[in-house]
PDB file of C-alpha atoms in Angstrom:
ATOM      1  CA  MET P 162      19.638  39.062   3.487  1.00 70.00           C
ATOM      2  CA  ALA P 163      16.567  37.112   2.458  1.00 77.00           C
ATOM      3  CA  SER P 164      13.219  38.739   2.619  1.00 86.00           C
ATOM      4  CA  LEU P 165      10.462  37.114   4.557  1.00 85.00           C
ATOM      5  CA  THR P 166       8.782  36.414   1.548  1.00 88.00           C
ATOM      6  CA  GLU P 167      11.772  34.336   0.206  1.00 85.00           C
ATOM      7  CA  LEU P 168      12.242  32.521   3.330  1.00 82.00           C
ATOM      8  CA  GLU P 169       8.545  31.451   3.480  1.00 86.00           C
ATOM      9  CA  ASN P 170       9.063  30.196  -0.453  1.00 85.00           C
ATOM     10  CA  LEU P 171      12.046  28.236   0.531  1.00 85.00           C
ATOM     11  CA  VAL P 172       9.898  26.658   3.417  1.00 86.00           C
ATOM     12  CA  ALA P 173       7.114  25.890   1.454  1.00 88.00           C
ATOM     13  CA  GLU P 174       9.474  24.250  -1.286  1.00 90.00           C
ATOM     14  CA  ARG P 175      11.225  21.941   1.227  1.00 87.00           C
ATOM     15  CA  THR P 176       7.791  20.748   2.679  1.00 87.00           C
ATOM     16  CA  ARG P 177       6.805  19.742  -0.700  1.00 89.00           C
ATOM     17  CA  GLU P 178       9.976  17.955  -1.158  1.00 86.00           C
ATOM     18  CA  PHE P 179       9.594  16.272   2.219  1.00 84.00           C
ATOM     19  CA  ARG P 180       6.112  15.262   1.523  1.00 83.00           C
ATOM     20  CA  ALA P 181       7.257  13.605  -1.897  1.00 82.00           C
ATOM     21  CA  LEU P 182       9.801  11.827  -0.122  1.00 78.00           C
ATOM     22  CA  LYS P 183       7.581  10.642   2.262  1.00 75.00           C
ATOM     23  CA  GLN P 184       5.070   9.566  -0.355  1.00 73.00           C
ATOM     24  CA  ARG P 185       7.557   7.598  -2.309  1.00 73.00           C
ATOM     25  CA  ALA P 186       8.850   5.887   0.715  1.00 70.00           C
ATOM     26  CA  ALA P 187       5.249   5.013   1.770  1.00 65.00           C
ATOM     27  CA  GLU P 188       4.834   3.450  -1.734  1.00 67.00           C
ATOM     28  CA  GLN P 189       7.554   0.980  -1.526  1.00 75.00           C
ATOM     29  CA  LYS P 190       5.919  -0.777   1.622  1.00 86.00           C
ATOM     30  CA  VAL P 191       4.020  -3.906   0.635  1.00 89.00           C
ATOM     31  CA  VAL P 192       1.279  -5.622   2.939  1.00 92.00           C
ATOM     32  CA  GLY P 193       0.532  -9.417   2.593  1.00 94.00           C
ATOM     33  CA  GLU P 194      -2.742 -11.039   3.274  1.00 95.00           C
ATOM     34  CA  PRO P 195      -3.362 -14.840   3.249  1.00 95.00           C
ATOM     35  CA  VAL P 196      -5.672 -16.249   1.024  1.00 94.00           C
ATOM     36  CA  ALA P 197      -7.340 -18.773   3.509  1.00 87.00           C
ATOM     37  CA  GLY P 198      -4.228 -20.755   3.981  1.00 86.00           C
ATOM     38  CA  ALA P 199      -4.008 -21.199   0.339  1.00 91.00           C
ATOM     39  CA  GLY P 200      -1.864 -18.600  -0.591  1.00 94.00           C
ATOM     40  CA  LEU P 201      -0.830 -14.891   0.041  1.00 96.00           C
ATOM     41  CA  VAL P 202      -1.674 -11.573  -2.004  1.00 96.00           C
ATOM     42  CA  GLN P 203       0.598  -8.648  -1.733  1.00 95.00           C
ATOM     43  CA  VAL P 204      -0.547  -4.990  -2.119  1.00 94.00           C
ATOM     44  CA  ASP P 205       1.666  -1.960  -1.818  1.00 90.00           C
ATOM     45  CA  THR P 206       0.579   1.269  -0.074  1.00 87.00           C
ATOM     46  CA  ALA P 207      -0.207   2.981  -3.102  1.00 84.00           C
ATOM     47  CA  GLY P 208      -2.935   0.291  -3.582  1.00 87.00           C
ATOM     48  CA  ARG P 209      -1.325  -1.607  -6.434  1.00 89.00           C
ATOM     49  CA  LEU P 210      -1.685  -5.430  -6.386  1.00 94.00           C
ATOM     50  CA  VAL P 211       1.989  -6.655  -6.564  1.00 93.00           C
ATOM     51  CA  GLY P 212       1.777 -10.340  -6.003  1.00 94.00           C
ATOM     52  CA  VAL P 213      -0.286 -13.286  -5.728  1.00 95.00           C
ATOM     53  CA  GLU P 214       1.066 -16.721  -4.655  1.00 95.00           C
ATOM     54  CA  PHE P 215      -0.752 -19.934  -4.051  1.00 93.00           C
ATOM     55  CA  ASP P 216       0.211 -23.117  -2.393  1.00 92.00           C
ATOM     56  CA  LEU P 217      -0.862 -25.439  -5.558  1.00 90.00           C
ATOM     57  CA  ARG P 218      -1.484 -28.319  -3.142  1.00 90.00           C
ATOM     58  CA  LYS P 219      -4.001 -26.632  -1.233  1.00 89.00           C
ATOM     59  CA  VAL P 220      -5.587 -24.760  -4.399  1.00 88.00           C
ATOM     60  CA  ARG P 221      -6.526 -27.882  -5.954  1.00 88.00           C
ATOM     61  CA  SER P 222      -8.791 -28.625  -2.682  1.00 88.00           C
ATOM     62  CA  LEU P 223     -10.804 -25.465  -3.296  1.00 88.00           C
ATOM     63  CA  ASP P 224     -13.944 -24.913  -5.555  1.00 89.00           C
ATOM     64  CA  GLU P 225     -12.997 -22.279  -8.304  1.00 90.00           C
ATOM     65  CA  ARG P 226     -15.710 -20.021  -7.082  1.00 92.00           C
ATOM     66  CA  ARG P 227     -14.685 -20.329  -3.402  1.00 91.00           C
ATOM     67  CA  LEU P 228     -11.193 -19.475  -4.324  1.00 91.00           C
ATOM     68  CA  GLY P 229     -12.301 -16.471  -6.389  1.00 92.00           C
ATOM     69  CA  ARG P 230     -14.206 -15.210  -3.480  1.00 94.00           C
ATOM     70  CA  LEU P 231     -11.299 -15.979  -1.073  1.00 94.00           C
ATOM     71  CA  LEU P 232      -9.084 -14.143  -3.407  1.00 94.00           C
ATOM     72  CA  VAL P 233     -11.098 -11.175  -3.752  1.00 95.00           C
ATOM     73  CA  ASP P 234     -11.701 -10.960   0.023  1.00 96.00           C
ATOM     74  CA  ALA P 235      -8.055 -11.259   0.562  1.00 96.00           C
ATOM     75  CA  ILE P 236      -7.298  -8.407  -1.760  1.00 96.00           C
ATOM     76  CA  ARG P 237      -9.929  -6.203  -0.138  1.00 96.00           C
ATOM     77  CA  ALA P 238      -8.369  -6.885   3.180  1.00 96.00           C
ATOM     78  CA  ALA P 239      -4.698  -6.281   2.036  1.00 95.00           C
ATOM     79  CA  GLU P 240      -5.741  -2.810   0.320  1.00 94.00           C
ATOM     80  CA  THR P 241      -7.425  -1.860   3.666  1.00 94.00           C
ATOM     81  CA  LYS P 242      -4.251  -2.803   5.884  1.00 93.00           C
ATOM     82  CA  ALA P 243      -2.149  -1.110   3.236  1.00 91.00           C
ATOM     83  CA  ALA P 244      -4.351   2.069   3.362  1.00 90.00           C
ATOM     84  CA  ALA P 245      -3.869   1.989   6.955  1.00 90.00           C
ATOM     85  CA  VAL P 246      -0.170   1.525   6.981  1.00 87.00           C
ATOM     86  CA  ARG P 247       0.107   4.363   4.399  1.00 84.00           C
ATOM     87  CA  ASP P 248      -1.887   6.830   6.636  1.00 84.00           C
ATOM     88  CA  VAL P 249       0.537   5.979   9.395  1.00 83.00           C
ATOM     89  CA  LEU P 250       3.660   6.544   7.285  1.00 78.00           C
ATOM     90  CA  LEU P 251       2.291   9.774   5.827  1.00 76.00           C
ATOM     91  CA  GLY P 252       1.031  11.114   9.248  1.00 76.00           C
ATOM     92  CA  GLU P 253      -2.320  11.256   8.073  1.00 70.00           C
ATOM     93  CA  THR P 254      -4.052   9.418  11.139  1.00 64.00           C
ATOM     94  CA  PRO P 255      -6.331  11.269  13.404  1.00 60.00           C
TER      95      PRO P 255
END
């Protein structure tokens, strides 16, 4: 028969494994954010930029500086959304 300490260690180990699985699952989610109708940025819930797509017809009509600001704003918004999704997936919301 297992001792109380052995059972507690097993529970702690399974809890760590479960958290690791949840973390890996959360990192595989991707959030998209439009770039002012000219494209889309994608960020995963680990905060990594995983994609940028542009509609070249629409991008050509934008000033480079404006496009740069719009792109940075979209990335920041996607990061914020991705962090919120990650928190929900990991059960870290208040």
